[in-house]
Amino acid sequence: MKHLVLALVAVVALGACSSGEKELKYRGLSMALPFQTFVDSMQARGFAVDSAKTDSAWTRVVMAKPTEKFRLMLAQQDGKLIALQENYKISTNDSTRQLWQQMHDQFEKEIGAWPNMLKNGDDHRVAKFEADGGFITLTLENTYTPTLQVLYEVKSKK
């Protein structure tokens, strides 16, 4: 009887640990962290706040790092990070197409699922992945100025 009770307690404990909601991660950093902690962590990784492009209420914060090809825009609500977007600056259409495909393949492998292809043309592609705790949208637009964006959105908890 004692072994049965211990086994039951172990199953309940395992269920409690595994049933917790998973959170979206950005390059290994949990997006469930408080907003200021997330910003501090990004600063520790070498990103600096661009105060000229950040609003005074810190609802939207822009960050950059000299060695990266992208700028970050973080959006918060009530002290919680709700979205993060990487905006890439790349000079040629071919290089944005190539980077989009590399990122698309990487997200497929990491998430283990195919995206919902909202648009799939030569010069405009949008792939939306559903990940643990949120969504990742990869957008390529090669019009007059090539643009590549990766949007991480946290699922709202109801």
Short mmCIF file of N, CA and C in Angstrom, two decimals:
data_model
loop_
_atom_site.label_atom_id
_atom_site.label_comp_id
_atom_site.label_asym_id
_atom_site.label_seq_id
_atom_site.Cartn_x
_atom_site.Cartn_y
_atom_site.Cartn_z
N MET A 1 0.83 -1.19 0.00
CA MET A 1 0.00 0.00 0.00
C MET A 1 0.88 1.25 0.00
N LYS A 2 1.98 1.20 0.76
CA LYS A 2 2.89 2.34 0.85
C LYS A 2 3.48 2.65 -0.52
N HIS A 3 3.83 1.61 -1.30
CA HIS A 3 4.40 1.81 -2.63
C HIS A 3 3.36 2.41 -3.59
N LEU A 4 2.13 2.00 -3.42
CA LEU A 4 1.05 2.53 -4.25
C LEU A 4 0.85 4.02 -4.01
N VAL A 5 0.89 4.44 -2.74
CA VAL A 5 0.73 5.86 -2.39
C VAL A 5 1.91 6.67 -2.94
N LEU A 6 3.14 6.14 -2.80
CA LEU A 6 4.32 6.84 -3.32
C LEU A 6 4.26 6.97 -4.85
N ALA A 7 3.80 5.91 -5.51
CA ALA A 7 3.69 5.95 -6.96
C ALA A 7 2.64 6.99 -7.38
N LEU A 8 1.53 7.04 -6.67
CA LEU A 8 0.49 8.01 -6.97
C LEU A 8 0.99 9.44 -6.78
N VAL A 9 1.72 9.68 -5.69
CA VAL A 9 2.29 11.01 -5.43
C VAL A 9 3.28 11.38 -6.52
N ALA A 10 4.09 10.43 -6.97
CA ALA A 10 5.07 10.69 -8.02
C ALA A 10 4.38 11.05 -9.33
N VAL A 11 3.29 10.34 -9.67
CA VAL A 11 2.56 10.63 -10.90
C VAL A 11 1.93 12.01 -10.82
N VAL A 12 1.35 12.37 -9.68
CA VAL A 12 0.73 13.69 -9.52
C VAL A 12 1.80 14.78 -9.63
N ALA A 13 2.95 14.57 -9.01
CA ALA A 13 4.03 15.57 -9.07
C ALA A 13 4.54 15.73 -10.49
N LEU A 14 4.70 14.62 -11.20
CA LEU A 14 5.16 14.69 -12.58
C LEU A 14 4.14 15.42 -13.45
N GLY A 15 2.87 15.15 -13.25
CA GLY A 15 1.82 15.83 -14.00
C GLY A 15 1.81 17.32 -13.72
N ALA A 16 2.03 17.70 -12.47
CA ALA A 16 2.04 19.12 -12.11
C ALA A 16 3.21 19.83 -12.77
N CYS A 17 4.35 19.16 -12.84
CA CYS A 17 5.53 19.78 -13.45
C CYS A 17 5.37 19.92 -14.96
N SER A 18 4.82 18.90 -15.61
CA SER A 18 4.74 18.91 -17.06
C SER A 18 3.54 19.69 -17.59
N SER A 19 2.53 19.94 -16.77
CA SER A 19 1.35 20.63 -17.27
C SER A 19 1.48 22.15 -17.21
N GLY A 20 2.57 22.67 -16.70
CA GLY A 20 2.76 24.12 -16.66
C GLY A 20 2.82 24.69 -18.06
N GLU A 21 2.32 25.88 -18.24
CA GLU A 21 2.32 26.49 -19.55
C GLU A 21 3.74 26.80 -19.97
N LYS A 22 4.02 26.53 -21.23
CA LYS A 22 5.35 26.82 -21.76
C LYS A 22 5.35 28.25 -22.25
N GLU A 23 6.54 28.83 -22.24
CA GLU A 23 6.64 30.23 -22.64
C GLU A 23 7.46 30.36 -23.91
N LEU A 24 7.22 31.41 -24.63
CA LEU A 24 7.96 31.72 -25.83
C LEU A 24 9.35 32.18 -25.44
N LYS A 25 10.33 31.72 -26.18
CA LYS A 25 11.71 32.13 -25.91
C LYS A 25 12.25 32.92 -27.09
N TYR A 26 13.06 33.91 -26.78
CA TYR A 26 13.74 34.69 -27.80
C TYR A 26 15.24 34.46 -27.64
N ARG A 27 15.80 33.70 -28.55
CA ARG A 27 17.23 33.38 -28.52
C ARG A 27 17.66 32.85 -27.15
N GLY A 28 16.83 31.98 -26.59
CA GLY A 28 17.12 31.33 -25.32
C GLY A 28 16.66 32.10 -24.09
N LEU A 29 16.16 33.30 -24.26
CA LEU A 29 15.72 34.13 -23.15
C LEU A 29 14.19 34.11 -23.06
N SER A 30 13.65 33.78 -21.91
CA SER A 30 12.21 33.67 -21.74
C SER A 30 11.54 35.03 -21.92
N MET A 31 10.50 35.04 -22.74
CA MET A 31 9.73 36.27 -22.93
C MET A 31 8.68 36.45 -21.85
N ALA A 32 8.65 35.52 -20.87
CA ALA A 32 7.73 35.64 -19.74
C ALA A 32 8.35 36.45 -18.60
N LEU A 33 9.60 36.85 -18.76
CA LEU A 33 10.25 37.68 -17.74
C LEU A 33 9.55 39.04 -17.65
N PRO A 34 9.62 39.69 -16.49
CA PRO A 34 9.11 41.07 -16.42
C PRO A 34 9.84 41.93 -17.47
N PHE A 35 9.15 42.91 -18.00
CA PHE A 35 9.68 43.71 -19.11
C PHE A 35 11.05 44.31 -18.78
N GLN A 36 11.17 44.95 -17.63
CA GLN A 36 12.45 45.60 -17.30
C GLN A 36 13.57 44.57 -17.17
N THR A 37 13.28 43.40 -16.64
CA THR A 37 14.28 42.34 -16.53
C THR A 37 14.71 41.88 -17.91
N PHE A 38 13.75 41.78 -18.84
CA PHE A 38 14.08 41.39 -20.21
C PHE A 38 14.98 42.43 -20.86
N VAL A 39 14.64 43.71 -20.70
CA VAL A 39 15.47 44.79 -21.27
C VAL A 39 16.87 44.75 -20.66
N ASP A 40 16.96 44.57 -19.35
CA ASP A 40 18.26 44.49 -18.69
C ASP A 40 19.08 43.31 -19.23
N SER A 41 18.41 42.19 -19.48
CA SER A 41 19.10 41.01 -20.02
C SER A 41 19.62 41.29 -21.43
N MET A 42 18.83 41.99 -22.23
CA MET A 42 19.27 42.34 -23.59
C MET A 42 20.45 43.32 -23.53
N GLN A 43 20.42 44.24 -22.58
CA GLN A 43 21.54 45.16 -22.42
C GLN A 43 22.80 44.41 -22.00
N ALA A 44 22.64 43.39 -21.17
CA ALA A 44 23.79 42.57 -20.77
C ALA A 44 24.36 41.81 -21.98
N ARG A 45 23.54 41.59 -22.99
CA ARG A 45 23.99 40.91 -24.22
C ARG A 45 24.57 41.90 -25.23
N GLY A 46 24.67 43.17 -24.86
CA GLY A 46 25.30 44.16 -25.72
C GLY A 46 24.36 45.07 -26.48
N PHE A 47 23.05 44.93 -26.29
CA PHE A 47 22.09 45.81 -26.95
C PHE A 47 21.92 47.09 -26.13
N ALA A 48 21.77 48.21 -26.82
CA ALA A 48 21.56 49.49 -26.15
C ALA A 48 20.20 50.05 -26.56
N VAL A 49 19.59 50.76 -25.64
CA VAL A 49 18.29 51.39 -25.91
C VAL A 49 18.53 52.63 -26.77
N ASP A 50 17.80 52.73 -27.88
CA ASP A 50 17.85 53.90 -28.74
C ASP A 50 16.79 54.87 -28.23
N SER A 51 17.21 55.79 -27.37
CA SER A 51 16.26 56.68 -26.71
C SER A 51 15.55 57.61 -27.68
N ALA A 52 16.15 57.90 -28.82
CA ALA A 52 15.51 58.78 -29.81
C ALA A 52 14.30 58.11 -30.46
N LYS A 53 14.28 56.77 -30.48
CA LYS A 53 13.17 56.06 -31.12
C LYS A 53 12.28 55.36 -30.11
N THR A 54 12.56 55.49 -28.83
CA THR A 54 11.77 54.87 -27.77
C THR A 54 10.80 55.90 -27.23
N ASP A 55 9.54 55.51 -27.05
CA ASP A 55 8.58 56.48 -26.54
C ASP A 55 8.81 56.74 -25.04
N SER A 56 8.32 57.86 -24.57
CA SER A 56 8.61 58.29 -23.20
C SER A 56 7.99 57.39 -22.15
N ALA A 57 6.91 56.70 -22.46
CA ALA A 57 6.26 55.81 -21.50
C ALA A 57 6.87 54.41 -21.52
N TRP A 58 7.83 54.18 -22.41
CA TRP A 58 8.48 52.87 -22.56
C TRP A 58 7.49 51.79 -22.93
N THR A 59 6.44 52.18 -23.66
CA THR A 59 5.50 51.18 -24.18
C THR A 59 6.16 50.44 -25.33
N ARG A 60 6.91 51.19 -26.12
CA ARG A 60 7.71 50.61 -27.21
C ARG A 60 9.15 51.06 -27.05
N VAL A 61 10.02 50.08 -27.01
CA VAL A 61 11.44 50.35 -26.81
C VAL A 61 12.21 49.82 -28.02
N VAL A 62 13.10 50.62 -28.55
CA VAL A 62 13.95 50.21 -29.67
C VAL A 62 15.35 49.98 -29.14
N MET A 63 15.93 48.84 -29.53
CA MET A 63 17.29 48.49 -29.08
C MET A 63 18.13 48.12 -30.29
N ALA A 64 19.43 48.37 -30.20
CA ALA A 64 20.34 48.03 -31.29
C ALA A 64 21.67 47.56 -30.72
N LYS A 65 22.39 46.82 -31.53
CA LYS A 65 23.73 46.34 -31.18
C LYS A 65 24.58 46.51 -32.44
N PRO A 66 25.72 47.16 -32.34
CA PRO A 66 26.52 47.46 -33.54
C PRO A 66 26.90 46.24 -34.37
N THR A 67 27.06 45.09 -33.75
CA THR A 67 27.50 43.90 -34.49
C THR A 67 26.35 43.10 -35.11
N GLU A 68 25.11 43.51 -34.90
CA GLU A 68 23.96 42.79 -35.45
C GLU A 68 23.39 43.53 -36.66
N LYS A 69 22.79 42.78 -37.59
CA LYS A 69 22.20 43.36 -38.80
C LYS A 69 20.77 43.82 -38.57
N PHE A 70 20.28 43.74 -37.36
CA PHE A 70 18.89 44.08 -37.09
C PHE A 70 18.78 44.99 -35.88
N ARG A 71 17.61 45.65 -35.79
CA ARG A 71 17.24 46.44 -34.62
C ARG A 71 16.06 45.72 -33.98
N LEU A 72 15.92 45.86 -32.69
CA LEU A 72 14.82 45.24 -31.97
C LEU A 72 13.81 46.29 -31.57
N MET A 73 12.54 45.94 -31.69
CA MET A 73 11.49 46.78 -31.13
C MET A 73 10.73 45.90 -30.15
N LEU A 74 10.65 46.34 -28.90
CA LEU A 74 9.95 45.60 -27.85
C LEU A 74 8.69 46.36 -27.47
N ALA A 75 7.60 45.64 -27.30
CA ALA A 75 6.35 46.26 -26.88
C ALA A 75 5.91 45.62 -25.57
N GLN A 76 5.46 46.46 -24.65
CA GLN A 76 5.02 45.96 -23.35
C GLN A 76 3.65 46.49 -23.00
N GLN A 77 3.03 45.76 -22.09
CA GLN A 77 1.75 46.19 -21.55
C GLN A 77 1.71 45.74 -20.10
N ASP A 78 1.48 46.68 -19.20
CA ASP A 78 1.41 46.40 -17.76
C ASP A 78 2.66 45.68 -17.24
N GLY A 79 3.81 46.10 -17.74
CA GLY A 79 5.08 45.54 -17.25
C GLY A 79 5.42 44.16 -17.80
N LYS A 80 4.66 43.71 -18.82
CA LYS A 80 4.92 42.41 -19.43
C LYS A 80 5.24 42.59 -20.90
N LEU A 81 6.22 41.86 -21.36
CA LEU A 81 6.59 41.88 -22.77
C LEU A 81 5.50 41.17 -23.56
N ILE A 82 4.92 41.83 -24.56
CA ILE A 82 3.87 41.20 -25.36
C ILE A 82 4.32 40.90 -26.78
N ALA A 83 5.34 41.64 -27.26
CA ALA A 83 5.83 41.40 -28.62
C ALA A 83 7.25 41.92 -28.76
N LEU A 84 7.98 41.28 -29.65
CA LEU A 84 9.35 41.68 -29.96
C LEU A 84 9.51 41.50 -31.45
N GLN A 85 10.09 42.48 -32.12
CA GLN A 85 10.28 42.38 -33.56
C GLN A 85 11.71 42.71 -33.93
N GLU A 86 12.31 41.84 -34.75
CA GLU A 86 13.62 42.11 -35.33
C GLU A 86 13.38 42.72 -36.71
N ASN A 87 13.99 43.87 -36.96
CA ASN A 87 13.90 44.53 -38.27
C ASN A 87 15.29 44.53 -38.88
N TYR A 88 15.45 43.79 -39.98
CA TYR A 88 16.75 43.64 -40.62
C TYR A 88 16.98 44.71 -41.67
N LYS A 89 18.22 45.16 -41.76
CA LYS A 89 18.65 46.10 -42.78
C LYS A 89 19.64 45.36 -43.66
N ILE A 90 19.17 44.97 -44.85
CA ILE A 90 20.01 44.24 -45.79
C ILE A 90 19.86 44.93 -47.13
N SER A 91 20.95 45.02 -47.88
CA SER A 91 20.94 45.87 -49.07
C SER A 91 20.41 45.22 -50.34
N THR A 92 20.42 43.89 -50.46
CA THR A 92 20.00 43.30 -51.73
C THR A 92 18.82 42.35 -51.55
N ASN A 93 18.02 42.23 -52.60
CA ASN A 93 16.88 41.31 -52.57
C ASN A 93 17.32 39.87 -52.41
N ASP A 94 18.39 39.47 -53.09
CA ASP A 94 18.85 38.08 -53.01
C ASP A 94 19.28 37.72 -51.59
N SER A 95 19.94 38.63 -50.91
CA SER A 95 20.39 38.31 -49.55
C SER A 95 19.22 38.23 -48.57
N THR A 96 18.17 39.03 -48.78
CA THR A 96 17.00 38.91 -47.89
C THR A 96 16.26 37.60 -48.17
N ARG A 97 16.15 37.22 -49.45
CA ARG A 97 15.50 35.93 -49.77
C ARG A 97 16.25 34.77 -49.14
N GLN A 98 17.56 34.80 -49.24
CA GLN A 98 18.39 33.73 -48.69
C GLN A 98 18.28 33.68 -47.17
N LEU A 99 18.32 34.82 -46.51
CA LEU A 99 18.21 34.85 -45.05
C LEU A 99 16.82 34.40 -44.62
N TRP A 100 15.77 34.83 -45.35
CA TRP A 100 14.41 34.39 -45.03
C TRP A 100 14.32 32.87 -45.07
N GLN A 101 14.88 32.26 -46.12
CA GLN A 101 14.80 30.81 -46.26
C GLN A 101 15.57 30.10 -45.15
N GLN A 102 16.74 30.63 -44.80
CA GLN A 102 17.53 30.04 -43.70
C GLN A 102 16.76 30.10 -42.39
N MET A 103 16.15 31.25 -42.10
CA MET A 103 15.39 31.40 -40.86
C MET A 103 14.15 30.51 -40.87
N HIS A 104 13.46 30.44 -42.01
CA HIS A 104 12.28 29.60 -42.17
C HIS A 104 12.64 28.14 -41.84
N ASP A 105 13.71 27.65 -42.43
CA ASP A 105 14.14 26.27 -42.20
C ASP A 105 14.55 26.04 -40.75
N GLN A 106 15.22 27.04 -40.15
CA GLN A 106 15.65 26.94 -38.76
C GLN A 106 14.44 26.88 -37.81
N PHE A 107 13.43 27.73 -38.04
CA PHE A 107 12.24 27.70 -37.19
C PHE A 107 11.48 26.39 -37.35
N GLU A 108 11.39 25.88 -38.59
CA GLU A 108 10.73 24.58 -38.82
C GLU A 108 11.40 23.50 -37.99
N LYS A 109 12.72 23.51 -37.99
CA LYS A 109 13.49 22.49 -37.25
C LYS A 109 13.33 22.66 -35.74
N GLU A 110 13.47 23.89 -35.25
CA GLU A 110 13.38 24.16 -33.82
C GLU A 110 11.98 23.88 -33.26
N ILE A 111 10.96 24.33 -33.97
CA ILE A 111 9.58 24.21 -33.49
C ILE A 111 9.02 22.82 -33.80
N GLY A 112 9.53 22.20 -34.86
CA GLY A 112 9.06 20.88 -35.23
C GLY A 112 7.71 20.91 -35.92
N ALA A 113 7.41 22.00 -36.61
CA ALA A 113 6.12 22.11 -37.31
C ALA A 113 6.29 23.03 -38.52
N TRP A 114 5.45 22.81 -39.50
CA TRP A 114 5.43 23.68 -40.66
C TRP A 114 4.61 24.92 -40.35
N PRO A 115 4.97 26.04 -40.95
CA PRO A 115 4.22 27.27 -40.69
C PRO A 115 2.96 27.37 -41.54
N ASN A 116 2.10 28.28 -41.14
CA ASN A 116 0.98 28.68 -41.96
C ASN A 116 1.54 29.72 -42.91
N MET A 117 1.55 29.42 -44.20
CA MET A 117 2.09 30.36 -45.19
C MET A 117 0.99 31.34 -45.59
N LEU A 118 1.02 32.51 -44.98
CA LEU A 118 0.00 33.52 -45.26
C LEU A 118 0.18 34.14 -46.64
N LYS A 119 1.42 34.18 -47.12
CA LYS A 119 1.73 34.71 -48.45
C LYS A 119 3.00 34.00 -48.91
N ASN A 120 3.03 33.55 -50.18
CA ASN A 120 4.21 32.83 -50.64
C ASN A 120 4.51 33.18 -52.10
N GLY A 121 5.03 34.36 -52.31
CA GLY A 121 5.43 34.79 -53.65
C GLY A 121 6.94 34.94 -53.70
N ASP A 122 7.45 35.37 -54.83
CA ASP A 122 8.89 35.58 -54.94
C ASP A 122 9.36 36.76 -54.10
N ASP A 123 8.59 37.85 -54.14
CA ASP A 123 9.01 39.07 -53.47
C ASP A 123 8.21 39.41 -52.23
N HIS A 124 7.28 38.55 -51.85
CA HIS A 124 6.53 38.78 -50.61
C HIS A 124 6.16 37.42 -50.02
N ARG A 125 6.76 37.14 -48.87
CA ARG A 125 6.51 35.87 -48.20
C ARG A 125 6.21 36.13 -46.73
N VAL A 126 5.21 35.44 -46.22
CA VAL A 126 4.87 35.55 -44.80
C VAL A 126 4.61 34.13 -44.27
N ALA A 127 5.39 33.73 -43.28
CA ALA A 127 5.22 32.42 -42.64
C ALA A 127 4.95 32.65 -41.16
N LYS A 128 3.87 32.03 -40.65
CA LYS A 128 3.51 32.19 -39.24
C LYS A 128 3.62 30.83 -38.55
N PHE A 129 4.50 30.75 -37.57
CA PHE A 129 4.73 29.54 -36.79
C PHE A 129 4.02 29.66 -35.45
N GLU A 130 3.42 28.59 -34.99
CA GLU A 130 2.88 28.55 -33.63
C GLU A 130 3.88 27.80 -32.77
N ALA A 131 4.44 28.50 -31.80
CA ALA A 131 5.45 27.93 -30.91
C ALA A 131 4.88 27.84 -29.50
N ASP A 132 5.63 27.21 -28.61
CA ASP A 132 5.21 27.15 -27.21
C ASP A 132 5.06 28.57 -26.68
N GLY A 133 3.88 28.93 -26.26
CA GLY A 133 3.65 30.22 -25.62
C GLY A 133 3.44 31.40 -26.54
N GLY A 134 3.46 31.18 -27.86
CA GLY A 134 3.27 32.33 -28.73
C GLY A 134 3.40 32.00 -30.20
N PHE A 135 3.58 33.06 -30.99
CA PHE A 135 3.67 32.94 -32.44
C PHE A 135 4.93 33.64 -32.92
N ILE A 136 5.49 33.11 -34.00
CA ILE A 136 6.64 33.74 -34.65
C ILE A 136 6.25 33.95 -36.11
N THR A 137 6.29 35.20 -36.56
CA THR A 137 5.93 35.52 -37.94
C THR A 137 7.16 36.05 -38.66
N LEU A 138 7.48 35.39 -39.76
CA LEU A 138 8.64 35.73 -40.57
C LEU A 138 8.14 36.38 -41.85
N THR A 139 8.51 37.65 -42.08
CA THR A 139 7.98 38.40 -43.21
C THR A 139 9.11 38.93 -44.09
N LEU A 140 8.99 38.66 -45.38
CA LEU A 140 9.94 39.15 -46.38
C LEU A 140 9.18 40.02 -47.36
N GLU A 141 9.67 41.23 -47.60
CA GLU A 141 9.10 42.12 -48.61
C GLU A 141 10.25 42.68 -49.43
N ASN A 142 10.31 42.32 -50.69
CA ASN A 142 11.34 42.82 -51.59
C ASN A 142 10.71 43.73 -52.62
N THR A 143 10.31 44.89 -52.18
CA THR A 143 9.74 45.85 -53.11
C THR A 143 10.86 46.80 -53.52
N TYR A 144 10.77 48.06 -53.20
CA TYR A 144 11.84 48.99 -53.56
C TYR A 144 13.03 48.87 -52.61
N THR A 145 12.74 48.65 -51.36
CA THR A 145 13.79 48.45 -50.36
C THR A 145 13.55 47.10 -49.71
N PRO A 146 14.51 46.17 -49.81
CA PRO A 146 14.28 44.86 -49.22
C PRO A 146 14.15 44.93 -47.70
N THR A 147 13.11 44.27 -47.18
CA THR A 147 12.92 44.26 -45.73
C THR A 147 12.68 42.83 -45.26
N LEU A 148 13.16 42.55 -44.09
CA LEU A 148 12.95 41.26 -43.45
C LEU A 148 12.64 41.53 -41.99
N GLN A 149 11.55 40.93 -41.51
CA GLN A 149 11.14 41.13 -40.12
C GLN A 149 10.79 39.78 -39.49
N VAL A 150 11.13 39.66 -38.21
CA VAL A 150 10.73 38.49 -37.44
C VAL A 150 9.99 39.02 -36.21
N LEU A 151 8.71 38.65 -36.10
CA LEU A 151 7.86 39.12 -35.01
C LEU A 151 7.57 37.96 -34.07
N TYR A 152 7.89 38.15 -32.80
CA TYR A 152 7.57 37.19 -31.74
C TYR A 152 6.42 37.78 -30.93
N GLU A 153 5.31 37.06 -30.85
CA GLU A 153 4.14 37.53 -30.10
C GLU A 153 3.79 36.52 -29.01
N VAL A 154 3.66 36.99 -27.80
CA VAL A 154 3.31 36.15 -26.68
C VAL A 154 1.81 35.88 -26.71
N LYS A 155 1.42 34.62 -26.49
CA LYS A 155 -0.02 34.30 -26.42
C LYS A 155 -0.59 34.96 -25.18
N SER A 156 -1.76 35.58 -25.35
CA SER A 156 -2.38 36.22 -24.20
C SER A 156 -2.97 35.16 -23.29
N LYS A 157 -2.81 35.35 -22.00
CA LYS A 157 -3.33 34.40 -21.02
C LYS A 157 -4.69 34.89 -20.56
N LYS A 158 -5.66 34.04 -20.69
CA LYS A 158 -7.03 34.43 -20.33
C LYS A 158 -7.44 33.83 -19.03
#
